[in-house]
mmCIF file with all atom_site columns, C-alpha atoms in Angstrom:
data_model
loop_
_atom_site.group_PDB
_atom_site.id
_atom_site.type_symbol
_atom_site.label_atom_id
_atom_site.label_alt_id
_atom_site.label_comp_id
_atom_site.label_asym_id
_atom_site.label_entity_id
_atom_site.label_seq_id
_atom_site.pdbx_PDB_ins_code
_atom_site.Cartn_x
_atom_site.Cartn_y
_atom_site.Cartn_z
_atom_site.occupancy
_atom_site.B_iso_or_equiv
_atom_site.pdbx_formal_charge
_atom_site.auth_seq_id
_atom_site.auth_comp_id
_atom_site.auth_asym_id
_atom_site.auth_atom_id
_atom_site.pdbx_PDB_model_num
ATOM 1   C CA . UNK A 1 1   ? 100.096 -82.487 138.191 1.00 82.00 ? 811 UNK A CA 1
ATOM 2   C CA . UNK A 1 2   ? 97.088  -84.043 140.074 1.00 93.00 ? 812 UNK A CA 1
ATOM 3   C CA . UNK A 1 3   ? 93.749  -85.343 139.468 1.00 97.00 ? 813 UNK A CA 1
ATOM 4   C CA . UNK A 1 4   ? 90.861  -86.800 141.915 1.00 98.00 ? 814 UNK A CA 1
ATOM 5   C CA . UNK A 1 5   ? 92.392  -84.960 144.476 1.00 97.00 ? 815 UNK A CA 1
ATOM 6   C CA . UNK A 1 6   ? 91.027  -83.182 148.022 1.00 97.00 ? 816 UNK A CA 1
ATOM 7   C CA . UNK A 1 7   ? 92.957  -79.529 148.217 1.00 97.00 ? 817 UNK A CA 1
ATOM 8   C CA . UNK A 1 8   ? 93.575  -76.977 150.875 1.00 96.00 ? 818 UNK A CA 1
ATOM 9   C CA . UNK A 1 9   ? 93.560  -73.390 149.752 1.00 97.00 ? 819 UNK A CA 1
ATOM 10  C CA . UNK A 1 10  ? 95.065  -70.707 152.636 1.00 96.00 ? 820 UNK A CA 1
ATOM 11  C CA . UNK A 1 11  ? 94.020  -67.185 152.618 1.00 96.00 ? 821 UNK A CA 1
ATOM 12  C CA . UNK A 1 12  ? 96.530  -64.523 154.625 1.00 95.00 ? 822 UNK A CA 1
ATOM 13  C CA . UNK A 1 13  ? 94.522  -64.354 157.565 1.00 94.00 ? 823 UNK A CA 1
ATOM 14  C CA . UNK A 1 14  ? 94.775  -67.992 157.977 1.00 92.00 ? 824 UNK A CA 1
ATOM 15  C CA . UNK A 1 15  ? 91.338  -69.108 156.963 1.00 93.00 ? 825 UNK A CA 1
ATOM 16  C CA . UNK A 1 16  ? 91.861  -71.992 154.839 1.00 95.00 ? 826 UNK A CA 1
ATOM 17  C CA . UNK A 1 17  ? 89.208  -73.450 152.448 1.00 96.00 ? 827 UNK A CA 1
ATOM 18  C CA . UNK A 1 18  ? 88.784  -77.355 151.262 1.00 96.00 ? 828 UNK A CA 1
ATOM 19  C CA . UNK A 1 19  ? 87.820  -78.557 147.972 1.00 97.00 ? 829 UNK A CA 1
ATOM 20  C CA . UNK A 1 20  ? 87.662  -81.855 146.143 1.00 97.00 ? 830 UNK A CA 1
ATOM 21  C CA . UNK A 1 21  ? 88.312  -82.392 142.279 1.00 97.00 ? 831 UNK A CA 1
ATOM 22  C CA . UNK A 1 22  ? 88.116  -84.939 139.103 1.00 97.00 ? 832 UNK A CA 1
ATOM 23  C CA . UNK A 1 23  ? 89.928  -82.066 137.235 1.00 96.00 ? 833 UNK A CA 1
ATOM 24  C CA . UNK A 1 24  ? 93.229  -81.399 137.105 1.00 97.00 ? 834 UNK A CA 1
ATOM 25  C CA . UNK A 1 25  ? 94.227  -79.767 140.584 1.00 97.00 ? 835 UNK A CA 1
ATOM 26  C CA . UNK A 1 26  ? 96.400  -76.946 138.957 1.00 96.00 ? 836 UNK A CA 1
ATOM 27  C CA . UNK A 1 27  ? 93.433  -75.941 136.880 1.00 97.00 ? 837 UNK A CA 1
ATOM 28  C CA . UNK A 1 28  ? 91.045  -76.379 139.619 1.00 97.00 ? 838 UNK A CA 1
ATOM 29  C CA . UNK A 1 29  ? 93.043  -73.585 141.313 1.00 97.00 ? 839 UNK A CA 1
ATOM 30  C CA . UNK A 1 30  ? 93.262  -71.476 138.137 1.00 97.00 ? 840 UNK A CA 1
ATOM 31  C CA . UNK A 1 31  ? 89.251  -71.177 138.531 1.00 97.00 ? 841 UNK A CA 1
ATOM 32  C CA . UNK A 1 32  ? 89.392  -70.169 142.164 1.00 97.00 ? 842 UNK A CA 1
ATOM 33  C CA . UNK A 1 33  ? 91.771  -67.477 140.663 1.00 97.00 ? 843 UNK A CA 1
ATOM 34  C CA . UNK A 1 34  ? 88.773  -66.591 138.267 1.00 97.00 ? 844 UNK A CA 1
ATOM 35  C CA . UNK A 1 35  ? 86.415  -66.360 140.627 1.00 96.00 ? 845 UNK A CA 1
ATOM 36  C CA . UNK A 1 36  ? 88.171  -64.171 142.872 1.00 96.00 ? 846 UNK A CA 1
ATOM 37  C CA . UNK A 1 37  ? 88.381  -61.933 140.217 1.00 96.00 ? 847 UNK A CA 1
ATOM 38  C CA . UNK A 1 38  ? 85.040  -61.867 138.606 1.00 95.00 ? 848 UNK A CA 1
ATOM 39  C CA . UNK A 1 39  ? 83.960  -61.642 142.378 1.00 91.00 ? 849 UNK A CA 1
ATOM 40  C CA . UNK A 1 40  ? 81.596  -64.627 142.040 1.00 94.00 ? 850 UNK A CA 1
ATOM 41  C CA . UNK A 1 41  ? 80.103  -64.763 145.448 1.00 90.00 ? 851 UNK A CA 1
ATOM 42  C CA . UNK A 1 42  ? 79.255  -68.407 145.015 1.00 93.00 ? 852 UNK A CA 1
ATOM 43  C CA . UNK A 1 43  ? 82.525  -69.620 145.223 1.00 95.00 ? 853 UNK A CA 1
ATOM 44  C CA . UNK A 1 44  ? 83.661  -68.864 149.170 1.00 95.00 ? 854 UNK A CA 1
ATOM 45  C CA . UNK A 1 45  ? 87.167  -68.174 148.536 1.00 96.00 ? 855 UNK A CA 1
ATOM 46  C CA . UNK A 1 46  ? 85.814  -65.240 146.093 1.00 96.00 ? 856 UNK A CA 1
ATOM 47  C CA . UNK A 1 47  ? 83.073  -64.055 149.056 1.00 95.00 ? 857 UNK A CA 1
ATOM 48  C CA . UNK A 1 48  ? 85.471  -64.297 151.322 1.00 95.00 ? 858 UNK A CA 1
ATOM 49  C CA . UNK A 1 49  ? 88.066  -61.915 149.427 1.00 96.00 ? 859 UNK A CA 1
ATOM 50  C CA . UNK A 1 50  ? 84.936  -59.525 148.689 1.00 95.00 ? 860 UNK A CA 1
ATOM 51  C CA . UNK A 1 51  ? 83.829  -59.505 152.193 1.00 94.00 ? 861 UNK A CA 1
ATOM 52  C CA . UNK A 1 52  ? 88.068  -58.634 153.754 1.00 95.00 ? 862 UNK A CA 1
ATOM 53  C CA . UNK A 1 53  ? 89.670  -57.670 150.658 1.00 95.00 ? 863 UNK A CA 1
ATOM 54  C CA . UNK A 1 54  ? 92.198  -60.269 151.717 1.00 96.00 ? 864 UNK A CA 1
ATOM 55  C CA . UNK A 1 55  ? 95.075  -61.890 149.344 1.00 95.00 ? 865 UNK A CA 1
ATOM 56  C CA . UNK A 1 56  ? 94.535  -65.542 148.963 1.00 96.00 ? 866 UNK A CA 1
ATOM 57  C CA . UNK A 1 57  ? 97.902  -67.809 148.646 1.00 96.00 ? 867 UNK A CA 1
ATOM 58  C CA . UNK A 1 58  ? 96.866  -69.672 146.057 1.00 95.00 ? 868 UNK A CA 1
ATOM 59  C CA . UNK A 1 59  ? 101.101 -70.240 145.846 1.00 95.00 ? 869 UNK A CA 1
ATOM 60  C CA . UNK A 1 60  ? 100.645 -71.787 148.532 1.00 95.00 ? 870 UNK A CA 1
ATOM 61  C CA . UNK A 1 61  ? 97.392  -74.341 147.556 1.00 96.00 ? 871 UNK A CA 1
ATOM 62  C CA . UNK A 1 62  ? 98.386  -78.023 148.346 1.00 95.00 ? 872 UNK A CA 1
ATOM 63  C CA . UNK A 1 63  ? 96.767  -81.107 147.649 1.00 95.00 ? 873 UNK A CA 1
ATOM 64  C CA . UNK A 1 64  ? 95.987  -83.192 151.363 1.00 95.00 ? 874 UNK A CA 1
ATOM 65  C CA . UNK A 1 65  ? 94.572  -86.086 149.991 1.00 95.00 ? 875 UNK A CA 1
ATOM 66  C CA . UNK A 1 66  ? 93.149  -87.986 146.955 1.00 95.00 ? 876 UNK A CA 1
ATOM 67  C CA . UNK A 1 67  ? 90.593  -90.791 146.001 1.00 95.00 ? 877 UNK A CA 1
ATOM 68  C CA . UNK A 1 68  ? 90.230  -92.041 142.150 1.00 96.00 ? 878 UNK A CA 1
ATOM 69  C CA . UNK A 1 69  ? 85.587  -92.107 142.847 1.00 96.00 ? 879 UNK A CA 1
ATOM 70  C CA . UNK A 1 70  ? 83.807  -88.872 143.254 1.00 96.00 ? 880 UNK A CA 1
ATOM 71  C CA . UNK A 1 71  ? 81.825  -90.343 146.305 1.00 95.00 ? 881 UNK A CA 1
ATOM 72  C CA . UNK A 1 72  ? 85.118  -91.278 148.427 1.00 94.00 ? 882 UNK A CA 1
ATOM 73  C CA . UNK A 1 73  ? 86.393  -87.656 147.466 1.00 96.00 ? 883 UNK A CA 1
ATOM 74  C CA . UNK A 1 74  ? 83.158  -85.820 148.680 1.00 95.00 ? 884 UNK A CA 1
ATOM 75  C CA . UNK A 1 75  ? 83.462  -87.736 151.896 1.00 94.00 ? 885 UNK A CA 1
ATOM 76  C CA . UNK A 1 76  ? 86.716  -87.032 152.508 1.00 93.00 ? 886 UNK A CA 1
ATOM 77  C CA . UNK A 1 77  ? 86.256  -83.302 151.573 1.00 94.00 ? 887 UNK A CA 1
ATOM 78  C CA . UNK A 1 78  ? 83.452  -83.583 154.421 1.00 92.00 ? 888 UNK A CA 1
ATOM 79  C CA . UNK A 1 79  ? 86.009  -85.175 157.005 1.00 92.00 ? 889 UNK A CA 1
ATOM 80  C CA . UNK A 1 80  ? 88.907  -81.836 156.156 1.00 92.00 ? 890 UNK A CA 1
ATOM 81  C CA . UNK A 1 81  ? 85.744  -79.372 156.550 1.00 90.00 ? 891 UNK A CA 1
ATOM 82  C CA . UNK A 1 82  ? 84.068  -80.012 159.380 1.00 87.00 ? 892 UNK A CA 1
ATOM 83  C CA . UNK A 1 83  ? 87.337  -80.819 161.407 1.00 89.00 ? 893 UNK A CA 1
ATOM 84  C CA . UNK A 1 84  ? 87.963  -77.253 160.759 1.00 87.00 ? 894 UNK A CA 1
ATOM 85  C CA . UNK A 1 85  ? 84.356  -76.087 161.631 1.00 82.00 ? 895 UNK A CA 1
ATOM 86  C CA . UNK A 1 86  ? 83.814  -75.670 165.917 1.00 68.00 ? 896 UNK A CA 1
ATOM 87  C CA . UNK A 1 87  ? 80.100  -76.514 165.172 1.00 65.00 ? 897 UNK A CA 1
ATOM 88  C CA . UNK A 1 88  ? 77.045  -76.722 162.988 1.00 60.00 ? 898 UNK A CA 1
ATOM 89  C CA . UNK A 1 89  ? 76.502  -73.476 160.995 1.00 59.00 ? 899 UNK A CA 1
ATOM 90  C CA . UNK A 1 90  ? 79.890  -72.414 162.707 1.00 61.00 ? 900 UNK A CA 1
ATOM 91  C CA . UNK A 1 91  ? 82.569  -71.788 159.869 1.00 74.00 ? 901 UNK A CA 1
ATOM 92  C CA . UNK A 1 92  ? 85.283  -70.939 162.094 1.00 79.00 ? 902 UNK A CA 1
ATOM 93  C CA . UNK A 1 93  ? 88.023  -70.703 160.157 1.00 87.00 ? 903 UNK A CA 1
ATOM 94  C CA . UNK A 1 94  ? 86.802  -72.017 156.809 1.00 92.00 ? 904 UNK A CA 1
ATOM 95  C CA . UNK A 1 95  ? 86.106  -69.714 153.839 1.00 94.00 ? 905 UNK A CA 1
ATOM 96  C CA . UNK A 1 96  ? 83.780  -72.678 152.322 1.00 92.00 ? 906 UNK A CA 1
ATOM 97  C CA . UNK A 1 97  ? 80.120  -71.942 151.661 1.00 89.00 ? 907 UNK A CA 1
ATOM 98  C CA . UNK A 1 98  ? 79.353  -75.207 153.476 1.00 86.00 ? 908 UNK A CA 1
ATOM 99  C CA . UNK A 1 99  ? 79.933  -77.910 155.168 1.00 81.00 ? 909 UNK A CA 1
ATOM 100 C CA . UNK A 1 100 ? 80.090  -80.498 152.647 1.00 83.00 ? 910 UNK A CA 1
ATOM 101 C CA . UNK A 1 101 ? 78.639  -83.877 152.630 1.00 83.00 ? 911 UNK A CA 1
ATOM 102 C CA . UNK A 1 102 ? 76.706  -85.000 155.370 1.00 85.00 ? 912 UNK A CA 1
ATOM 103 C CA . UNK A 1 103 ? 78.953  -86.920 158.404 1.00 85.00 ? 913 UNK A CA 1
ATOM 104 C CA . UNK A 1 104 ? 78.685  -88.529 161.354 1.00 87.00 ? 914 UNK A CA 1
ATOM 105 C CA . UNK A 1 105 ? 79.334  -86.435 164.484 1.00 83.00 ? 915 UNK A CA 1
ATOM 106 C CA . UNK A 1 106 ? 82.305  -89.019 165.553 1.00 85.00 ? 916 UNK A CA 1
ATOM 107 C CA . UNK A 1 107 ? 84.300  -87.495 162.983 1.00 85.00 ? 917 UNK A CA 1
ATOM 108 C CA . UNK A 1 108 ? 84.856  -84.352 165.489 1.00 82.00 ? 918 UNK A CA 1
ATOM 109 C CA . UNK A 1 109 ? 86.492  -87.013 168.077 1.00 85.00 ? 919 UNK A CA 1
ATOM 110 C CA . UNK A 1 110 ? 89.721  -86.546 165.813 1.00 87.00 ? 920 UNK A CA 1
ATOM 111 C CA . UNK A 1 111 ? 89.789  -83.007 164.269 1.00 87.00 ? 921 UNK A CA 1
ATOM 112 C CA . UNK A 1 112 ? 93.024  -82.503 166.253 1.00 87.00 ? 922 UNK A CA 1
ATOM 113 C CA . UNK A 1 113 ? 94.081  -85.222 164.168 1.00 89.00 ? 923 UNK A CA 1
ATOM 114 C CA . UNK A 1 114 ? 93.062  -84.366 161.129 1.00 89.00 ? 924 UNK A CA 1
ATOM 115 C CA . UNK A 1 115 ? 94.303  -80.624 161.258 1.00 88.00 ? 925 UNK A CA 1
ATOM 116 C CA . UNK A 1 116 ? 97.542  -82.427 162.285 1.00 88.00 ? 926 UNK A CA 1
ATOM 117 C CA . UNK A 1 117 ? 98.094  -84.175 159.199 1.00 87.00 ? 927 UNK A CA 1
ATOM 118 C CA . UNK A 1 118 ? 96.777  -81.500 156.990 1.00 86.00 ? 928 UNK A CA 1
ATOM 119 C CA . UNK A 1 119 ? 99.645  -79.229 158.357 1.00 83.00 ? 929 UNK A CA 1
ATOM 120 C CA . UNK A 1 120 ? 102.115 -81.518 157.229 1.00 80.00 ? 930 UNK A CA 1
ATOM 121 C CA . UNK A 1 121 ? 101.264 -82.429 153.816 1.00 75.00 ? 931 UNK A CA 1
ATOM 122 C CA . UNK A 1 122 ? 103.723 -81.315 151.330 1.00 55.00 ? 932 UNK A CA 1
ATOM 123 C CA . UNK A 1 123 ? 102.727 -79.315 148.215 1.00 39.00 ? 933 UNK A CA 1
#
């Protein structure tokens, strides 16, 4: 159990989707879950299963990072998203609405980086 945590949620198709949360990170997920099945278009992972009727792993959710302030955590959510999105208004692979916080271009220097260590963080 988890709180003030930055998540990773993987669909089957390999689109993934990033998140941050005060709340605990088991419950966090629970609401996903409830999303996807009142098909609640403003959550991504539930447009995303409308739009490809594809199974998300929610087994499979991990937390990648955590920070105990809100701020830090939105920031950091920023840094996961947009090293997974090729471009402005390009999603890529990401089933998130948007991009997040606002960050400084630089950030893309290291998205190899980033995706790195986001493959080998341990549920």
């Amino acid at each position: 159990k988890q709180k003030n945590v930055i998540y990773c949620i993987p669909c089957e198709c390999g689109m993934v989707y990033f998140g941050e949360t005060g709340q605990w990170f088991d419950a966090r997920v629970q609401q996903h879950q409830t999303a996807v099945k009142k098909l609640d278009v403003k959550n991504g992972i539930a447009a995303h299963v409308q739009q490809t009727g594809h199974t998300i792993r929610c087994s499979e959710a991990k937390c990648i990072d955590q920070h105990n302030y809100y701020v830090n955590r939105k920031m950091k959510e920023a840094i996961y998203i947009n090293a997974y999105a090729p471009g402005e208004g390009n999603f890529g692979c990401l089933m998130n609405n948007d991009l997040g916080s606002h960050i400084d271009p630089i950030w893309k220097a290291i998205s190899s980086v980033i995706q790195d260590s986001v493959k080998r963080k341990d549920v």
